[in-house]
mmCIF file of C-alpha atoms (C1' of nucleotides) in Angstrom:
data_model
loop_
_atom_site.group_PDB
_atom_site.id
_atom_site.type_symbol
_atom_site.label_atom_id
_atom_site.label_comp_id
_atom_site.label_asym_id
_atom_site.label_seq_id
_atom_site.Cartn_x
_atom_site.Cartn_y
_atom_site.Cartn_z
ATOM 1 C CA MET A 243 -16.178 -2.689 21.592
ATOM 2 C CA GLY A 244 -17.663 -6.192 21.328
ATOM 3 C CA THR A 245 -17.215 -8.741 23.701
ATOM 4 C CA SER A 246 -14.525 -11.010 21.836
ATOM 5 C CA ASN A 247 -11.692 -8.663 20.202
ATOM 6 C CA TRP A 248 -10.775 -11.014 17.656
ATOM 7 C CA LEU A 249 -12.138 -12.276 14.719
ATOM 8 C CA ASP A 250 -12.490 -16.192 14.882
ATOM 9 C CA ASP A 251 -11.268 -18.583 12.209
ATOM 10 C CA ASN A 252 -14.565 -18.803 10.332
ATOM 11 C CA GLN A 253 -14.358 -15.009 10.249
ATOM 12 C CA GLN A 254 -11.152 -14.320 9.689
ATOM 13 C CA ARG A 255 -11.330 -16.835 6.386
ATOM 14 C CA THR A 256 -14.822 -14.983 5.129
ATOM 15 C CA TRP A 257 -12.776 -11.180 5.583
ATOM 16 C CA ARG A 258 -9.845 -12.980 3.792
ATOM 17 C CA SER A 259 -11.635 -14.244 1.103
ATOM 18 C CA TRP A 260 -14.203 -11.381 0.935
ATOM 19 C CA LEU A 261 -11.198 -9.023 0.323
ATOM 20 C CA ASP A 262 -9.298 -10.864 -2.173
ATOM 21 C CA LEU A 263 -12.337 -11.966 -4.187
ATOM 22 C CA HIS A 264 -13.319 -8.274 -4.715
ATOM 23 C CA ALA A 265 -9.188 -7.196 -5.946
ATOM 24 C CA GLN A 266 -9.271 -10.782 -8.086
ATOM 25 C CA LEU A 267 -12.711 -10.356 -9.645
ATOM 26 C CA ASN A 268 -12.542 -6.504 -10.334
ATOM 27 C CA ALA A 269 -9.318 -6.288 -11.791
ATOM 28 C CA ARG A 270 -10.774 -9.455 -14.200
ATOM 29 C CA ILE A 271 -13.589 -8.046 -15.166
ATOM 30 C CA ASN A 272 -11.460 -4.428 -15.360
ATOM 31 C CA ARG A 273 -8.970 -6.204 -17.864
ATOM 32 C CA GLN A 274 -12.058 -8.050 -19.770
ATOM 33 C CA LEU A 275 -13.836 -4.967 -20.781
ATOM 34 C CA GLN A 276 -10.753 -2.725 -21.360
ATOM 35 C CA ALA A 277 -9.727 -5.301 -23.714
ATOM 36 C CA ALA A 278 -12.797 -6.563 -25.222
ATOM 37 C CA THR A 279 -13.639 -2.892 -25.807
ATOM 38 C CA GLY A 280 -11.911 -0.164 -24.787
ATOM 39 C CA LEU A 281 -13.745 0.930 -21.822
ATOM 40 C CA SER A 282 -13.160 1.111 -18.059
ATOM 41 C CA LEU A 283 -15.080 0.001 -15.387
ATOM 42 C CA SER A 284 -15.529 3.940 -14.517
ATOM 43 C CA ASP A 285 -16.239 4.159 -18.311
ATOM 44 C CA TYR A 286 -18.713 1.993 -17.964
ATOM 45 C CA ALA A 287 -20.735 2.717 -14.585
ATOM 46 C CA ILE A 288 -21.035 6.186 -16.065
ATOM 47 C CA LEU A 289 -22.358 4.875 -19.344
ATOM 48 C CA VAL A 290 -24.956 2.444 -17.569
ATOM 49 C CA GLU A 291 -26.530 5.598 -15.775
ATOM 50 C CA LEU A 292 -26.917 7.654 -18.861
ATOM 51 C CA THR A 293 -28.754 4.898 -20.582
ATOM 52 C CA PRO A 294 -31.690 4.196 -18.903
ATOM 53 C CA GLU A 295 -35.291 5.742 -20.317
ATOM 54 C CA GLU A 296 -35.827 7.785 -17.431
ATOM 55 C CA ALA A 297 -32.347 9.247 -17.695
ATOM 56 C CA GLU A 298 -33.272 10.072 -21.427
ATOM 57 C CA GLY A 299 -29.257 10.149 -22.250
ATOM 58 C CA SER A 300 -28.394 13.006 -19.838
ATOM 59 C CA LEU A 301 -27.938 13.782 -16.137
ATOM 60 C CA ARG A 302 -26.334 16.293 -13.898
ATOM 61 C CA MET A 303 -22.623 16.213 -12.752
ATOM 62 C CA PHE A 304 -24.206 16.080 -9.334
ATOM 63 C CA GLU A 305 -26.634 13.123 -9.762
ATOM 64 C CA LEU A 306 -23.987 10.758 -11.557
ATOM 65 C CA GLY A 307 -22.196 11.301 -8.307
ATOM 66 C CA GLU A 308 -25.013 10.596 -6.345
ATOM 67 C CA ARG A 309 -25.765 7.963 -7.604
ATOM 68 C CA LEU A 310 -22.838 6.148 -8.119
ATOM 69 C CA GLN A 311 -21.753 7.813 -4.888
ATOM 70 C CA TRP A 312 -18.758 9.083 -6.410
ATOM 71 C CA GLU A 313 -16.996 12.123 -5.107
ATOM 72 C CA LYS A 314 -17.607 15.337 -7.301
ATOM 73 C CA SER A 315 -14.033 15.795 -8.745
ATOM 74 C CA ARG A 316 -14.267 11.904 -9.254
ATOM 75 C CA VAL A 317 -17.155 12.752 -11.431
ATOM 76 C CA SER A 318 -15.493 15.839 -12.837
ATOM 77 C CA LYS A 319 -12.006 13.646 -14.168
ATOM 78 C CA GLN A 320 -14.169 10.841 -15.804
ATOM 79 C CA VAL A 321 -16.197 13.211 -17.365
ATOM 80 C CA SER A 322 -13.308 15.157 -19.184
ATOM 81 C CA ARG A 323 -11.628 11.793 -20.139
ATOM 82 C CA MET A 324 -15.168 10.204 -21.515
ATOM 83 C CA GLU A 325 -15.441 13.672 -23.326
ATOM 84 C CA ALA A 326 -12.099 13.869 -24.972
ATOM 85 C CA ARG A 327 -12.879 10.017 -26.124
ATOM 86 C CA ASN A 328 -16.438 11.560 -27.533
ATOM 87 C CA LEU A 329 -18.853 9.316 -25.005
ATOM 88 C CA VAL A 330 -20.258 11.844 -23.925
ATOM 89 C CA VAL A 331 -20.736 15.971 -23.484
ATOM 90 C CA ARG A 332 -21.175 18.450 -21.301
ATOM 91 C CA ARG A 333 -23.862 20.697 -21.919
ATOM 92 C CA HIS A 334 -24.327 24.241 -19.810
ATOM 93 C CA CYS A 335 -26.981 23.799 -17.823
ATOM 94 C CA ALA A 336 -29.836 26.982 -18.374
ATOM 95 C CA ASP A 337 -31.354 26.886 -15.135
ATOM 96 C CA ASP A 338 -28.394 27.076 -12.710
ATOM 97 C CA ARG A 339 -25.676 28.528 -14.455
ATOM 98 C CA ARG A 340 -23.285 26.566 -12.122
ATOM 99 C CA GLY A 341 -24.333 23.071 -13.214
ATOM 100 C CA ALA A 342 -23.711 20.962 -16.287
ATOM 101 C CA PHE A 343 -25.563 18.127 -18.445
ATOM 102 C CA VAL A 344 -23.549 15.149 -18.748
ATOM 103 C CA ASP A 345 -25.079 14.091 -22.505
ATOM 104 C CA LEU A 346 -24.637 10.530 -24.032
ATOM 105 C CA THR A 347 -23.348 10.619 -26.820
ATOM 106 C CA PRO A 348 -23.744 8.614 -30.262
ATOM 107 C CA GLU A 349 -20.734 6.798 -29.604
ATOM 108 C CA GLY A 350 -21.183 6.553 -26.558
ATOM 109 C CA ARG A 351 -24.374 4.643 -26.875
ATOM 110 C CA VAL A 352 -22.362 2.544 -29.617
ATOM 111 C CA ALA A 353 -20.095 1.246 -26.652
ATOM 112 C CA ILE A 354 -22.246 0.619 -23.806
ATOM 113 C CA GLU A 355 -24.841 -1.143 -26.014
ATOM 114 C CA ALA A 356 -21.544 -3.343 -27.722
ATOM 115 C CA ALA A 357 -20.050 -3.472 -24.010
ATOM 116 C CA ALA A 358 -22.902 -4.705 -21.960
ATOM 117 C CA PRO A 359 -23.341 -8.122 -23.412
ATOM 118 C CA GLY A 360 -19.995 -9.299 -22.756
ATOM 119 C CA HIS A 361 -20.043 -7.787 -19.798
ATOM 120 C CA VAL A 362 -23.102 -8.883 -18.019
ATOM 121 C CA GLU A 363 -21.961 -12.548 -19.436
ATOM 122 C CA LEU A 364 -18.810 -12.564 -17.501
ATOM 123 C CA VAL A 365 -20.800 -11.423 -14.757
ATOM 124 C CA ARG A 366 -22.681 -13.984 -15.114
ATOM 125 C CA GLU A 367 -20.914 -16.848 -15.667
ATOM 126 C CA LEU A 368 -17.847 -15.528 -12.617
ATOM 127 C CA PHE A 369 -20.012 -14.029 -9.934
ATOM 128 C CA PHE A 370 -23.649 -15.974 -10.147
ATOM 129 C CA ALA A 371 -22.647 -19.019 -11.600
ATOM 130 C CA GLY A 372 -24.405 -22.023 -9.146
ATOM 131 C CA LEU A 373 -26.634 -19.402 -7.206
ATOM 132 C CA SER A 374 -29.900 -20.115 -6.862
ATOM 133 C CA ASP A 375 -32.588 -17.483 -6.388
ATOM 134 C CA GLU A 376 -32.259 -17.770 -2.850
ATOM 135 C CA GLN A 377 -29.155 -17.580 -2.158
ATOM 136 C CA VAL A 378 -28.309 -14.461 -5.063
ATOM 137 C CA ARG A 379 -31.311 -12.783 -2.752
ATOM 138 C CA GLN A 380 -29.677 -13.874 0.603
ATOM 139 C CA LEU A 381 -26.365 -12.401 -0.799
ATOM 140 C CA GLY A 382 -28.760 -8.880 -1.994
ATOM 141 C CA ASP A 383 -29.725 -8.666 1.676
ATOM 142 C CA PHE A 384 -26.446 -9.154 3.113
ATOM 143 C CA ALA A 385 -25.056 -6.415 1.363
ATOM 144 C CA GLU A 386 -28.098 -3.812 1.461
ATOM 145 C CA GLY A 387 -27.472 -4.536 5.190
ATOM 146 C CA VAL A 388 -23.937 -3.567 5.625
ATOM 147 C CA LEU A 389 -24.610 -0.158 3.031
ATOM 148 C CA ALA A 390 -27.653 0.227 6.095
ATOM 149 C CA ARG A 391 -25.122 -0.156 8.833
ATOM 150 C CA LEU A 392 -22.722 2.202 7.018
ATOM 151 C CA ALA A 393 -25.324 4.524 5.615
ATOM 152 C CA ALA A 394 -25.957 4.631 9.729
ATOM 153 C CA THR A 395 -22.961 5.358 11.126
ATOM 154 C CA ASP A 396 -22.494 7.276 8.686
ATOM 155 C CA MET B 183 -23.322 -18.303 -23.697
ATOM 156 C CA GLY B 184 -26.176 -18.472 -21.231
ATOM 157 C CA THR B 185 -29.916 -19.103 -22.145
ATOM 158 C CA SER B 186 -30.421 -15.326 -21.003
ATOM 159 C CA ASN B 187 -28.382 -12.943 -21.886
ATOM 160 C CA TRP B 188 -29.305 -10.094 -18.978
ATOM 161 C CA LEU B 189 -29.168 -10.388 -15.367
ATOM 162 C CA ASP B 190 -32.570 -10.414 -14.122
ATOM 163 C CA ASP B 191 -33.990 -8.282 -11.375
ATOM 164 C CA ASN B 192 -32.786 -9.882 -8.234
ATOM 165 C CA GLN B 193 -28.863 -10.537 -9.955
ATOM 166 C CA GLN B 194 -29.080 -6.787 -10.540
ATOM 167 C CA ARG B 195 -30.266 -5.503 -7.625
ATOM 168 C CA THR B 196 -27.723 -8.107 -5.519
ATOM 169 C CA TRP B 197 -24.907 -6.799 -8.373
ATOM 170 C CA ARG B 198 -25.371 -3.182 -7.727
ATOM 171 C CA SER B 199 -25.319 -3.704 -4.102
ATOM 172 C CA TRP B 200 -22.428 -6.047 -4.457
ATOM 173 C CA LEU B 201 -20.213 -3.105 -6.130
ATOM 174 C CA ASP B 202 -21.350 -0.332 -4.212
ATOM 175 C CA LEU B 203 -21.247 -2.163 -0.800
ATOM 176 C CA HIS B 204 -17.320 -2.421 -1.622
ATOM 177 C CA ALA B 205 -16.700 1.383 -2.530
ATOM 178 C CA GLN B 206 -18.178 2.261 0.185
ATOM 179 C CA LEU B 207 -16.524 -0.277 3.080
ATOM 180 C CA ASN B 208 -13.226 0.165 1.556
ATOM 181 C CA ALA B 209 -13.236 3.801 0.961
ATOM 182 C CA ARG B 210 -14.590 3.499 4.935
ATOM 183 C CA ILE B 211 -12.295 1.316 6.402
ATOM 184 C CA ASN B 212 -9.354 2.933 4.376
ATOM 185 C CA ARG B 213 -9.913 6.170 6.171
ATOM 186 C CA GLN B 214 -10.560 5.216 10.042
ATOM 187 C CA LEU B 215 -7.350 3.128 9.602
ATOM 188 C CA GLN B 216 -5.753 6.434 8.017
ATOM 189 C CA ALA B 217 -7.362 8.741 10.185
ATOM 190 C CA ALA B 218 -6.689 6.402 13.169
ATOM 191 C CA THR B 219 -2.732 5.069 12.888
ATOM 192 C CA GLY B 220 -1.367 7.007 9.690
ATOM 193 C CA LEU B 221 -1.603 3.456 7.743
ATOM 194 C CA SER B 222 -3.320 2.826 4.326
ATOM 195 C CA LEU B 223 -4.965 -0.410 3.638
ATOM 196 C CA SER B 224 -2.099 -1.665 1.805
ATOM 197 C CA ASP B 225 0.112 -1.022 4.335
ATOM 198 C CA TYR B 226 -1.817 -2.920 6.728
ATOM 199 C CA ALA B 227 -1.806 -5.430 4.310
ATOM 200 C CA ILE B 228 2.189 -5.760 4.232
ATOM 201 C CA LEU B 229 2.396 -5.740 7.961
ATOM 202 C CA VAL B 230 -0.170 -8.955 8.574
ATOM 203 C CA GLU B 231 1.553 -10.701 6.319
ATOM 204 C CA LEU B 232 4.717 -10.249 8.416
ATOM 205 C CA THR B 233 4.099 -10.869 11.518
ATOM 206 C CA PRO B 234 2.770 -14.247 12.219
ATOM 207 C CA GLU B 235 5.067 -16.814 13.758
ATOM 208 C CA GLU B 236 5.740 -18.382 10.634
ATOM 209 C CA ALA B 237 7.026 -15.294 9.060
ATOM 210 C CA GLU B 238 9.443 -14.028 11.863
ATOM 211 C CA GLY B 239 8.628 -10.567 10.773
ATOM 212 C CA SER B 240 10.584 -11.538 7.452
ATOM 213 C CA LEU B 241 9.544 -12.917 3.940
ATOM 214 C CA ARG B 242 11.592 -12.459 0.484
ATOM 215 C CA MET B 243 9.421 -9.962 -2.130
ATOM 216 C CA PHE B 244 7.868 -12.393 -4.359
ATOM 217 C CA GLU B 245 6.256 -14.246 -1.708
ATOM 218 C CA LEU B 246 4.328 -11.121 -0.379
ATOM 219 C CA GLY B 247 3.279 -10.458 -3.893
ATOM 220 C CA GLU B 248 2.116 -13.836 -4.066
ATOM 221 C CA ARG B 249 0.179 -14.361 -0.469
ATOM 222 C CA LEU B 250 -1.145 -10.646 -1.540
ATOM 223 C CA GLN B 251 -1.790 -11.663 -5.400
ATOM 224 C CA TRP B 252 0.239 -8.075 -5.830
ATOM 225 C CA GLU B 253 1.571 -7.355 -9.202
ATOM 226 C CA LYS B 254 5.603 -7.350 -8.268
ATOM 227 C CA SER B 255 5.681 -3.526 -9.228
ATOM 228 C CA ARG B 256 3.080 -3.057 -6.677
ATOM 229 C CA VAL B 257 4.771 -4.567 -4.064
ATOM 230 C CA SER B 258 7.830 -3.112 -4.890
ATOM 231 C CA LYS B 259 6.724 0.793 -4.700
ATOM 232 C CA GLN B 260 4.572 -0.369 -1.533
ATOM 233 C CA VAL B 261 7.724 -1.509 0.299
ATOM 234 C CA SER B 262 9.731 1.777 -1.001
ATOM 235 C CA ARG B 263 7.258 3.198 0.521
ATOM 236 C CA MET B 264 7.076 1.989 3.824
ATOM 237 C CA GLU B 265 10.697 1.679 4.014
ATOM 238 C CA ALA B 266 10.968 5.331 3.970
ATOM 239 C CA ARG B 267 8.400 5.353 6.871
ATOM 240 C CA ASN B 268 10.588 3.000 8.918
ATOM 241 C CA LEU B 269 8.094 0.697 8.825
ATOM 242 C CA VAL B 270 9.920 -2.728 7.131
ATOM 243 C CA VAL B 271 13.402 -2.972 6.006
ATOM 244 C CA ARG B 272 14.969 -4.326 2.543
ATOM 245 C CA ARG B 273 17.929 -6.955 3.308
ATOM 246 C CA HIS B 274 19.851 -8.510 0.836
ATOM 247 C CA CYS B 275 19.235 -11.861 -0.220
ATOM 248 C CA ALA B 276 22.546 -14.128 0.586
ATOM 249 C CA ASP B 277 20.974 -17.462 -1.397
ATOM 250 C CA ASP B 278 19.909 -15.839 -4.540
ATOM 251 C CA ARG B 279 21.784 -12.397 -5.043
ATOM 252 C CA ARG B 280 19.299 -10.865 -7.103
ATOM 253 C CA GLY B 281 16.565 -11.390 -4.126
ATOM 254 C CA ALA B 282 15.272 -9.251 -1.644
ATOM 255 C CA PHE B 283 13.767 -10.028 2.182
ATOM 256 C CA VAL B 284 11.836 -7.621 3.505
ATOM 257 C CA ASP B 285 11.928 -6.908 7.522
ATOM 258 C CA LEU B 286 9.792 -6.038 9.815
ATOM 259 C CA THR B 287 10.765 -3.525 11.808
ATOM 260 C CA PRO B 288 10.290 -2.342 15.814
ATOM 261 C CA GLU B 289 8.154 0.630 14.556
ATOM 262 C CA GLY B 290 6.224 -1.952 12.292
ATOM 263 C CA ARG B 291 6.188 -4.007 14.933
ATOM 264 C CA VAL B 292 4.212 -1.544 17.151
ATOM 265 C CA ALA B 293 1.932 0.137 14.270
ATOM 266 C CA ILE B 294 0.152 -3.247 13.270
ATOM 267 C CA GLU B 295 -0.701 -4.274 17.054
ATOM 268 C CA ALA B 296 -1.852 -0.890 17.336
ATOM 269 C CA ALA B 297 -3.586 -0.415 14.325
ATOM 270 C CA ALA B 298 -4.973 -4.025 14.472
ATOM 271 C CA PRO B 299 -7.633 -3.672 17.573
ATOM 272 C CA GLY B 300 -9.664 -0.907 16.175
ATOM 273 C CA HIS B 301 -9.363 -2.297 12.662
ATOM 274 C CA VAL B 302 -10.949 -5.484 13.667
ATOM 275 C CA GLU B 303 -13.412 -3.359 15.463
ATOM 276 C CA LEU B 304 -14.604 -1.872 12.865
ATOM 277 C CA VAL B 305 -14.722 -4.633 10.365
ATOM 278 C CA ARG B 306 -16.651 -7.240 12.982
ATOM 279 C CA GLU B 307 -19.184 -3.815 13.792
ATOM 280 C CA LEU B 308 -19.735 -3.687 9.983
ATOM 281 C CA PHE B 309 -19.760 -6.910 8.289
ATOM 282 C CA PHE B 310 -19.918 -9.670 10.294
ATOM 283 C CA ALA B 311 -22.904 -7.676 12.746
ATOM 284 C CA GLY B 312 -25.495 -9.784 12.958
ATOM 285 C CA LEU B 313 -24.165 -13.131 10.989
ATOM 286 C CA SER B 314 -24.876 -16.672 12.658
ATOM 287 C CA ASP B 315 -21.499 -18.752 11.882
ATOM 288 C CA GLU B 316 -23.461 -20.667 9.149
ATOM 289 C CA GLN B 317 -23.870 -17.883 7.818
ATOM 290 C CA VAL B 318 -20.196 -16.307 7.639
ATOM 291 C CA ARG B 319 -19.460 -19.979 6.170
ATOM 292 C CA GLN B 320 -21.942 -19.468 3.289
ATOM 293 C CA LEU B 321 -20.570 -16.397 2.292
ATOM 294 C CA GLY B 322 -16.756 -17.681 2.827
ATOM 295 C CA ASP B 323 -17.555 -20.658 0.906
ATOM 296 C CA PHE B 324 -19.323 -18.402 -1.849
ATOM 297 C CA ALA B 325 -16.531 -16.042 -2.067
ATOM 298 C CA GLU B 326 -14.080 -19.014 -2.360
ATOM 299 C CA GLY B 327 -16.290 -20.280 -5.277
ATOM 300 C CA VAL B 328 -15.716 -17.188 -7.109
ATOM 301 C CA LEU B 329 -12.166 -17.425 -6.366
ATOM 302 C CA ALA B 330 -11.708 -20.865 -7.576
ATOM 303 C CA ARG B 331 -13.254 -20.551 -11.193
ATOM 304 C CA LEU B 332 -11.774 -17.131 -11.507
ATOM 305 C CA ALA B 333 -8.172 -19.185 -10.830
ATOM 306 C CA ALA B 334 -10.052 -22.008 -13.119
ATOM 307 C CA THR B 335 -10.695 -19.503 -16.204
ATOM 308 C CA ASP B 336 -7.144 -17.706 -15.768
ATOM 309 C "C1'" DG C 298 31.282 -24.598 -19.643
ATOM 310 C "C1'" DG C 299 28.114 -21.114 -21.762
ATOM 311 C "C1'" DA C 300 23.512 -20.289 -24.151
ATOM 312 C "C1'" DG C 301 19.076 -19.810 -23.486
ATOM 313 C "C1'" DG C 302 15.088 -19.200 -21.017
ATOM 314 C "C1'" DG C 303 12.643 -18.289 -16.826
ATOM 315 C "C1'" DT C 304 13.021 -15.353 -12.375
ATOM 316 C "C1'" DT C 305 13.638 -11.588 -9.369
ATOM 317 C "C1'" DG C 306 12.798 -7.395 -8.424
ATOM 318 C "C1'" DT C 307 13.176 -2.211 -10.267
ATOM 319 C "C1'" DT C 308 11.803 2.214 -13.125
ATOM 320 C "C1'" DG C 309 8.953 4.772 -15.714
ATOM 321 C "C1'" DA C 310 5.497 6.411 -18.255
ATOM 322 C "C1'" DC C 311 0.602 7.116 -18.032
ATOM 323 C "C1'" DA C 312 -4.328 6.542 -15.547
ATOM 324 C "C1'" DT C 313 -6.599 6.763 -11.637
ATOM 325 C "C1'" DG C 314 -8.862 8.088 -7.449
ATOM 326 C "C1'" DG C 315 -8.756 10.994 -2.291
ATOM 327 C "C1'" DC C 316 -8.729 15.560 -0.670
ATOM 328 C "C1'" DA C 317 -8.443 20.834 -0.359
ATOM 329 C "C1'" DA C 318 -8.648 24.852 -2.071
ATOM 330 C "C1'" DC C 319 -10.996 27.432 -5.043
ATOM 331 C "C1'" DC C 320 -14.632 30.486 -8.445
ATOM 332 C "C1'" DA C 321 -19.373 31.273 -9.694
ATOM 333 C "C1'" DT C 322 -23.770 30.872 -8.637
ATOM 334 C "C1'" DC C 323 -28.206 29.906 -5.491
ATOM 335 C "C1'" DG C 324 -31.029 31.305 -2.609
ATOM 336 C "C1'" DA C 325 -32.949 32.287 1.844
ATOM 337 C "C1'" DC C 326 -33.496 36.339 5.522
ATOM 338 C "C1'" DC C 327 -32.619 40.712 7.262
ATOM 339 C "C1'" DG D 288 -31.129 44.956 -2.475
ATOM 340 C "C1'" DG D 289 -27.298 43.239 -0.020
ATOM 341 C "C1'" DT D 290 -25.124 39.038 2.525
ATOM 342 C "C1'" DC D 291 -24.076 35.094 3.702
ATOM 343 C "C1'" DG D 292 -23.869 29.815 4.028
ATOM 344 C "C1'" DA D 293 -24.860 25.855 1.018
ATOM 345 C "C1'" DT D 294 -24.291 24.060 -3.722
ATOM 346 C "C1'" DG D 295 -21.941 22.891 -8.167
ATOM 347 C "C1'" DG D 296 -17.801 22.041 -10.845
ATOM 348 C "C1'" DT D 297 -13.162 22.336 -11.821
ATOM 349 C "C1'" DT D 298 -8.205 22.298 -10.325
ATOM 350 C "C1'" DG D 299 -3.834 21.085 -8.389
ATOM 351 C "C1'" DC D 300 -1.133 18.113 -5.551
ATOM 352 C "C1'" DC D 301 -0.211 13.409 -4.042
ATOM 353 C "C1'" DA D 302 -1.281 8.661 -3.661
ATOM 354 C "C1'" DT D 303 -1.608 4.187 -5.405
ATOM 355 C "C1'" DG D 304 -2.163 0.693 -8.921
ATOM 356 C "C1'" DT D 305 -0.856 -0.956 -14.247
ATOM 357 C "C1'" DC D 306 1.520 -2.491 -17.850
ATOM 358 C "C1'" DA D 307 5.634 -2.787 -20.105
ATOM 359 C "C1'" DA D 308 11.039 -2.304 -20.466
ATOM 360 C "C1'" DC D 309 14.765 -2.845 -18.614
ATOM 361 C "C1'" DA D 310 18.537 -5.579 -15.681
ATOM 362 C "C1'" DA D 311 20.822 -9.078 -12.898
ATOM 363 C "C1'" DC D 312 20.766 -13.411 -11.663
ATOM 364 C "C1'" DC D 313 19.291 -18.354 -11.875
ATOM 365 C "C1'" DC D 314 19.053 -23.258 -13.671
ATOM 366 C "C1'" DT D 315 18.789 -26.536 -17.371
ATOM 367 C "C1'" DC D 316 20.744 -28.148 -20.563
ATOM 368 C "C1'" DC D 317 23.701 -29.617 -24.490
#
DNA sequence: GGAGGGTTGTTGACATGGCAACCATCGACC
DNA sequence: GGTCGATGGTTGCCATGTCAACAACCCTCC
């Protein structure tokens, strides 16, 4: 238990706007993405994981789960939905017969490449506007600090 | 369209950890709250709005919606769920026969008062740990800045 | 005084996410 | 080579949130 048992006004204000910020920003980005490309943020997240060169358009389910920090059931359902829309395909894994790969389809690649510029633009415009490199770094440090504490307390 | 069409490494890292942070922190806080008190974050949010003195334990539906920036259907359903658990009650509004008040019940007040300390403690521990007043202020300014931009672009 | 447009709130259909139970398989160890 | 705990993945159930349609009511303006 800390010294004081409450948040001071400053913290209160920051916490409130922080919560608010997340809700608003998320909603806005989701809507933009949905309207412009038909993708949800979750679709986008999966596709982003599958595009880097080292992934070669293919990852195991559990790898997706680890990278995104998603529950395995969430990954499974998300992939099912995306498979139904031809954005990805499941492929059996020879080494481990329980396992499954998720492959990016050509349609999936087209979709992410079409979606990325507008999405990134919006993020830059709303989130990074007017921040100096130094401020961006501080924000990143802060976020990583909290994440570290989250991981530490498990 | 900005000069560059992508995020630099610094921004990339910050954006990633920001997204991650939110997902993790939210999940953690929700679990703690749920486990310790049986309340969800949404329950908590509603109760918090109803407790300040100026509210006197009673607000109109639409006021709740405005303060929390929630869709009206979300408010409606959330209140229904909470009413079923005796945390709040709906009350007819005499002035406007379409309207409804939401009143905090004694059970609701007990619940929020029991939940608050542990919740706040966790927030302080995870989020504010090690931040100076000045850093807290900067964080708040940043959040409010983004919110202002969100509001401005509507 | 009533027509029309904006509010307030509810509902239903649907998409999403968490949790727990489950199945199949793997791998280590005896 | 069989047993057992851990791992990878799917499924069902439930809670939550969005959107669109609706119903009831308010208010303004003619």
